[in-house]
Every structure is written in C-alpha cells, then in structure tokens.
Short mmCIF file of C-alpha atoms in Angstrom, two decimals:
data_model
loop_
_atom_site.label_atom_id
_atom_site.label_comp_id
_atom_site.label_asym_id
_atom_site.label_seq_id
_atom_site.Cartn_x
_atom_site.Cartn_y
_atom_site.Cartn_z
CA MET A 24 -33.96 0.20 -32.07
CA LYS A 25 -35.13 -2.72 -29.99
CA GLU A 26 -35.14 -6.27 -31.22
CA LYS A 27 -38.49 -7.94 -31.71
CA ARG A 28 -37.72 -11.03 -33.77
CA GLY A 29 -37.05 -14.51 -32.42
CA ARG A 30 -37.39 -15.86 -28.89
CA VAL A 31 -35.40 -15.07 -25.77
CA THR A 32 -33.81 -17.70 -23.52
CA ARG A 33 -34.20 -17.75 -19.75
CA ASP A 34 -30.77 -16.07 -19.61
CA GLY A 35 -32.10 -13.16 -21.67
CA ILE A 36 -30.25 -14.15 -24.85
CA ARG A 37 -32.13 -13.56 -28.10
CA ILE A 38 -32.41 -16.44 -30.58
CA HIS A 39 -32.47 -14.96 -34.08
CA GLU A 40 -34.19 -16.30 -37.18
CA PRO A 41 -32.20 -17.83 -40.08
CA GLU A 42 -32.98 -14.86 -42.33
CA ASP A 43 -31.39 -12.49 -39.79
CA PHE A 44 -27.92 -13.80 -40.64
CA ALA A 45 -27.95 -11.90 -43.96
CA GLY A 46 -28.39 -8.56 -42.22
CA MET A 47 -25.53 -9.29 -39.84
CA HIS A 48 -23.29 -10.32 -42.72
CA LYS A 49 -23.97 -7.04 -44.53
CA ALA A 50 -23.19 -4.91 -41.48
CA GLY A 51 -20.18 -7.00 -40.51
CA ARG A 52 -18.72 -6.90 -44.00
CA LEU A 53 -18.86 -3.10 -44.12
CA ALA A 54 -17.16 -2.79 -40.73
CA ALA A 55 -14.42 -5.19 -41.82
CA GLN A 56 -14.04 -3.45 -45.19
CA LEU A 57 -13.43 -0.10 -43.50
CA LEU A 58 -10.77 -1.65 -41.30
CA ASP A 59 -9.14 -3.01 -44.46
CA GLU A 60 -9.17 0.45 -46.01
CA VAL A 61 -7.19 2.10 -43.20
CA ILE A 62 -4.30 -0.39 -43.39
CA PRO A 63 -2.08 1.77 -45.68
CA MET A 64 -2.79 4.84 -43.53
CA VAL A 65 -1.29 3.34 -40.36
CA LYS A 66 2.32 4.51 -40.32
CA PRO A 67 4.67 6.55 -38.14
CA GLY A 68 3.74 10.23 -37.97
CA VAL A 69 0.02 9.76 -38.57
CA ARG A 70 -2.35 11.11 -35.93
CA THR A 71 -4.95 8.73 -34.53
CA GLY A 72 -7.52 11.45 -35.15
CA GLU A 73 -6.74 11.29 -38.88
CA LEU A 74 -7.57 7.59 -38.92
CA ASP A 75 -10.82 8.25 -37.08
CA ALA A 76 -11.78 11.10 -39.44
CA TYR A 77 -11.34 8.78 -42.42
CA ILE A 78 -13.45 6.05 -40.83
CA THR A 79 -16.18 8.50 -39.85
CA ARG A 80 -16.33 9.95 -43.37
CA ARG A 81 -16.43 6.52 -45.03
CA VAL A 82 -19.26 5.30 -42.79
CA GLU A 83 -21.31 8.30 -43.92
CA GLU A 84 -20.39 7.79 -47.58
CA GLU A 85 -21.56 4.18 -47.38
CA GLY A 86 -24.96 5.32 -46.11
CA ALA A 87 -24.40 3.61 -42.78
CA ILE A 88 -24.49 4.95 -39.23
CA SER A 89 -21.69 4.95 -36.65
CA ALA A 90 -22.93 3.23 -33.51
CA THR A 91 -20.30 4.91 -31.34
CA ILE A 92 -20.93 8.58 -32.16
CA GLY A 93 -23.26 9.80 -29.44
CA TYR A 94 -23.10 6.52 -27.49
CA ARG A 95 -22.99 7.56 -23.81
CA GLY A 96 -21.53 10.87 -24.95
CA TYR A 97 -18.72 9.40 -27.04
CA GLN A 98 -17.99 11.57 -30.09
CA HIS A 99 -15.84 9.46 -32.42
CA GLY A 100 -16.44 6.87 -35.12
CA SER A 101 -13.83 4.50 -33.70
CA CYS A 102 -11.82 3.62 -30.63
CA ILE A 103 -8.06 3.58 -31.23
CA SER A 104 -5.99 1.97 -28.47
CA VAL A 105 -2.20 2.32 -28.70
CA ASN A 106 0.40 0.14 -26.95
CA HIS A 107 -0.59 -0.15 -23.25
CA VAL A 108 -4.13 1.10 -23.87
CA VAL A 109 -6.37 -1.96 -23.48
CA CYS A 110 -9.54 -0.58 -25.08
CA HIS A 111 -11.71 2.51 -25.62
CA GLY A 112 -8.77 4.73 -26.60
CA ILE A 113 -10.00 8.13 -27.81
CA PRO A 114 -8.62 9.26 -31.20
CA GLY A 115 -6.89 12.63 -31.18
CA ASP A 116 -3.65 14.49 -31.88
CA LYS A 117 -1.35 11.65 -30.80
CA ARG A 118 1.11 10.79 -33.58
CA LEU A 119 2.06 7.17 -34.08
CA LYS A 120 5.72 6.24 -33.62
CA ASP A 121 7.69 3.48 -35.31
CA GLY A 122 6.88 0.17 -33.64
CA ASP A 123 3.62 1.31 -32.07
CA ILE A 124 0.88 -1.30 -32.05
CA LEU A 125 -2.75 -0.23 -32.04
CA ASN A 126 -6.23 -1.67 -32.01
CA ILE A 127 -8.91 0.00 -34.11
CA ASP A 128 -12.48 -0.86 -33.08
CA ILE A 129 -15.54 0.21 -35.06
CA THR A 130 -19.25 -0.55 -35.04
CA VAL A 131 -21.54 0.38 -37.91
CA ILE A 132 -25.30 0.12 -38.30
CA VAL A 133 -26.55 -1.06 -41.68
CA ASP A 134 -30.31 -1.45 -42.20
CA GLY A 135 -30.70 -1.64 -38.43
CA TRP A 136 -28.08 -4.37 -37.92
CA TYR A 137 -24.87 -3.81 -35.97
CA GLY A 138 -21.46 -4.83 -37.30
CA ASP A 139 -18.79 -4.75 -34.58
CA THR A 140 -15.14 -5.69 -35.09
CA SER A 141 -11.61 -4.71 -34.17
CA ARG A 142 -8.12 -5.74 -35.10
CA MET A 143 -4.45 -4.88 -34.53
CA TYR A 144 -2.22 -2.69 -36.66
CA VAL A 145 1.45 -1.73 -36.56
CA ALA A 146 3.08 1.61 -37.37
CA GLY A 147 6.34 0.54 -38.98
CA ARG A 148 7.73 -2.71 -37.62
CA PRO A 149 6.77 -4.24 -34.28
CA SER A 150 9.15 -5.51 -31.66
CA ARG A 151 9.40 -9.27 -31.32
CA LYS A 152 7.45 -9.21 -28.06
CA ALA A 153 4.69 -7.08 -29.63
CA GLU A 154 4.51 -9.39 -32.64
CA ARG A 155 4.24 -12.41 -30.36
CA LEU A 156 1.53 -10.72 -28.26
CA MET A 157 -0.57 -9.97 -31.34
CA GLN A 158 -0.15 -13.50 -32.66
CA VAL A 159 -1.22 -15.09 -29.37
CA THR A 160 -4.21 -12.72 -29.09
CA HIS A 161 -5.35 -13.46 -32.64
CA ASP A 162 -4.99 -17.20 -32.13
CA ALA A 163 -6.79 -17.02 -28.79
CA LEU A 164 -9.79 -15.42 -30.50
CA MET A 165 -9.84 -18.20 -33.06
CA LYS A 166 -9.61 -20.82 -30.27
CA GLY A 167 -12.66 -19.22 -28.69
CA ILE A 168 -14.56 -19.29 -31.97
CA GLU A 169 -13.66 -22.96 -32.44
CA ALA A 170 -15.43 -23.68 -29.12
CA VAL A 171 -18.71 -22.24 -30.45
CA LYS A 172 -21.30 -24.87 -31.28
CA PRO A 173 -24.76 -25.75 -30.01
CA GLY A 174 -24.54 -27.69 -26.77
CA ASN A 175 -21.30 -26.10 -25.62
CA THR A 176 -21.38 -23.29 -23.06
CA PHE A 177 -20.01 -19.78 -22.83
CA GLY A 178 -17.64 -21.12 -20.19
CA ASP A 179 -16.16 -23.38 -22.87
CA ILE A 180 -15.38 -20.28 -24.97
CA GLY A 181 -13.74 -18.47 -22.08
CA HIS A 182 -11.75 -21.52 -21.03
CA ALA A 183 -10.39 -22.08 -24.54
CA ILE A 184 -9.14 -18.49 -24.68
CA GLN A 185 -7.75 -18.39 -21.15
CA ALA A 186 -5.94 -21.72 -21.39
CA TYR A 187 -4.26 -20.74 -24.66
CA VAL A 188 -3.18 -17.30 -23.45
CA GLU A 189 -1.86 -18.46 -20.10
CA ALA A 190 0.06 -21.31 -21.74
CA HIS A 191 2.00 -18.52 -23.48
CA ARG A 192 2.66 -16.75 -20.15
CA MET A 193 0.36 -13.83 -20.93
CA SER A 194 -2.81 -12.70 -19.18
CA VAL A 195 -6.46 -12.25 -20.14
CA VAL A 196 -8.15 -8.99 -19.18
CA ARG A 197 -11.16 -9.67 -16.94
CA ASP A 198 -12.60 -6.16 -16.66
CA PHE A 199 -14.10 -6.14 -20.18
CA CYS A 200 -15.94 -8.77 -22.19
CA GLY A 201 -17.78 -9.57 -25.40
CA HIS A 202 -21.52 -9.06 -25.72
CA GLY A 203 -24.67 -9.98 -27.56
CA LEU A 204 -25.71 -7.82 -30.49
CA GLY A 205 -28.03 -7.79 -33.50
CA ARG A 206 -30.44 -4.90 -33.87
CA VAL A 207 -28.98 -3.52 -30.64
CA PHE A 208 -25.40 -2.55 -29.79
CA HIS A 209 -25.10 -4.41 -26.49
CA ALA A 210 -27.34 -7.19 -25.19
CA PRO A 211 -27.02 -10.38 -23.14
CA PRO A 212 -24.91 -12.40 -22.81
CA ASN A 213 -21.67 -11.09 -21.37
CA VAL A 214 -19.04 -13.16 -23.19
CA LEU A 215 -16.18 -13.66 -20.73
CA HIS A 216 -12.75 -14.51 -22.10
CA TYR A 217 -11.90 -16.76 -19.17
CA GLY A 218 -13.85 -19.45 -17.35
CA ARG A 219 -14.45 -23.09 -16.60
CA PRO A 220 -15.66 -25.66 -19.13
CA GLY A 221 -19.34 -26.52 -18.92
CA THR A 222 -20.34 -23.35 -17.06
CA GLY A 223 -22.54 -20.48 -18.13
CA PRO A 224 -25.48 -20.42 -20.56
CA MET A 225 -25.65 -23.09 -23.23
CA LEU A 226 -25.01 -22.06 -26.82
CA GLU A 227 -27.96 -22.31 -29.19
CA GLU A 228 -28.33 -21.85 -32.91
CA GLY A 229 -29.35 -18.27 -33.70
CA MET A 230 -27.36 -16.52 -30.96
CA PHE A 231 -25.38 -13.46 -32.12
CA PHE A 232 -22.48 -12.10 -30.06
CA THR A 233 -18.93 -10.78 -30.14
CA ILE A 234 -15.80 -12.50 -28.94
CA GLU A 235 -13.07 -9.92 -28.33
CA PRO A 236 -10.27 -11.05 -26.01
CA MET A 237 -7.89 -8.44 -24.63
CA VAL A 238 -4.50 -9.92 -23.77
CA ASN A 239 -1.68 -8.29 -21.80
CA LEU A 240 2.02 -9.10 -21.81
CA GLY A 241 2.02 -8.38 -18.07
CA GLY A 242 -0.73 -8.73 -15.49
CA PRO A 243 -4.46 -8.62 -16.27
CA GLU A 244 -5.24 -5.54 -14.14
CA THR A 245 -6.53 -2.40 -15.82
CA LYS A 246 -7.60 1.09 -14.83
CA VAL A 247 -9.77 3.69 -16.56
CA LEU A 248 -8.29 7.16 -16.99
CA ALA A 249 -9.93 10.41 -15.95
CA ASP A 250 -11.60 10.82 -19.37
CA GLY A 251 -13.97 8.01 -18.37
CA TRP A 252 -13.18 5.91 -21.41
CA THR A 253 -9.51 5.03 -21.88
CA ALA A 254 -8.60 1.74 -20.18
CA VAL A 255 -4.90 1.00 -19.70
CA THR A 256 -2.81 -1.77 -18.20
CA ARG A 257 -1.93 -0.99 -14.59
CA ASP A 258 1.65 -2.20 -15.09
CA ARG A 259 2.03 -0.32 -18.41
CA SER A 260 2.60 -3.59 -20.28
CA LEU A 261 1.56 -3.91 -23.91
CA SER A 262 -2.00 -5.02 -24.66
CA ALA A 263 -3.65 -6.41 -27.80
CA GLN A 264 -7.20 -7.25 -28.89
CA TYR A 265 -9.01 -8.87 -31.79
CA GLU A 266 -12.78 -8.95 -32.20
CA HIS A 267 -15.24 -10.77 -34.44
CA SER A 268 -19.03 -10.73 -34.45
CA ILE A 269 -20.43 -14.23 -34.91
CA GLY A 270 -23.64 -16.18 -35.17
CA VAL A 271 -24.17 -19.70 -33.87
CA THR A 272 -25.18 -22.22 -36.55
CA ALA A 273 -26.06 -25.90 -36.37
CA GLU A 274 -22.44 -26.70 -37.27
CA GLY A 275 -20.61 -24.11 -35.20
CA ALA A 276 -19.87 -20.42 -35.72
CA GLU A 277 -20.45 -18.15 -38.69
CA ILE A 278 -18.17 -15.09 -38.65
CA PHE A 279 -19.90 -11.91 -39.80
CA THR A 280 -16.82 -9.68 -39.77
CA LEU A 281 -14.32 -11.52 -41.96
CA SER A 282 -11.88 -9.20 -43.74
CA PRO A 283 -12.89 -8.94 -47.42
CA ALA A 284 -9.19 -8.50 -48.25
CA GLY A 285 -8.08 -11.37 -46.01
CA LYS A 286 -6.09 -8.96 -43.80
CA PHE A 287 -7.67 -9.42 -40.38
CA HIS A 288 -4.26 -10.47 -39.09
CA PRO A 289 -1.37 -8.03 -39.70
CA THR A 290 1.51 -9.34 -41.76
CA TRP A 291 5.00 -7.90 -41.87
CA GLU A 292 7.77 -8.07 -44.42
CA ALA A 293 10.74 -10.18 -43.45
#
C-alpha cells in the first residue's frame, strides 16, 4: 500500500499528519508485545524455527499481517540473528546453546501501518563481553533517539551513535541502516548509524523512521552468505542490534515500539 497522506520533503521524506501517530502506536505496540511474549521461550535447546513459528502464529491470531513473509521471497515471520550474525538471520533447525545471544526482528502490519522493532535476547547467561556489547548497543540506540528533534539532522543521529560506540572500543556496522516507514515497509530516508553533526536532511515534525544500530565487538565489516539474506561479521566477532520505530514531534522523538512489559532491554539474575 502506498502512502498518500501528508507532504514529501525535497529529500523524499514523507511528513505525516498528527492523527497518523495513533496508527503507528497500534502497530508498534503489537510488534513489541510479541517480542515480550517470546522472552520465556528463549533458552538453551530451543530451535530458532520454534520461536519464529510462535511469532508467525501470534501475528495471525491478532488479525495482523507479517510484513516479512513474502517480502523479496523471504518466508518467515521474523529474522533471528545469533552471535556473529549481524542481521537477517533465517530461523530454522539451529538449537540455541547456553550463552548464545540473539536478535529477533519483526515487522507487523496493523490497519495498514507498519510496526518494526528488534531487540536482544540471551539463551542462559551471557559472557561478560556479550553482556557489555548488548549494553553498549542498547545505550547507543537511546543516544541516537535523544538526538532526534526538529532542526537537528540525520547526521546528528548517526554521530551520537558512532561516538558512543567507538568510545567503548566497538564498531558500528555501515552496510545496513534504518529507514523511513509508515504505510510502507521501507521509504526514505536511509538512517545511517554513523556520520558528522549537521549533515544530511533536517529532521521535521511528522517524520517516521527506524533507528536500529548494529554494533560489533570487532571490526565493522560484514558479508552476506550464499542464502542471500544472512549477514555476518567478517571477523566472526559478536554482533548486537536494537531497533525502535519513532516519530518526530515538536519536542523530540515519540517511540512507537516501547515494550508493554518494560523488557526491551534484557536483564539477568545476579
């Protein structure tokens, strides 16, 4: 479905109407709710395909549509990326092992609006380096969101993320980025997770887009496997990602994909 509401900037970015925020909140909440629901299922021995089957069934039960099933030939309701897989991991027969970290990424369509979000999970207990990686990645996303306000630029978002990550001696993936969305899955702008302050299009109230930094413990280089989807770190280092869909308001950013259970960030028992 193509967007028709609101105006489009000279950079091709759609400016949505105030009433459009409600639709994005509804879609974003469902996506976040489903990611909450799978938390107790993520444990050693579970197949990634089992997690995907649950998500796919629940999307249907909620009367929503999976945006990923059928997208460019993809046939799953989620992407599940384990350990050194950066993004677009294909669910299957792989069983999780103790200490594995994984990103689960889903996009649902509710009443024509797209809710897109991902977060990190742990099977068992993470290593200290994995825990630190996930913390830095989560905090980098929030630094990027803090940079969102009318008058700032997309370069300000990227710079905030990059500076934070590199201060912790980790690297930002450059081969993938966030994107505009609304009544379409992907639209302008490309939201880079690195950059220089004051560069790129200016943020305006009514813009909808994702911020979804991918952070590696090693170098930023990636490669896509022969399946055409799975992206991995070239040096086999661990990778993590967090993603929110947001809308720009007069005051800053409104997050559409907040966890209803307050569990967007994984917590572990001492």
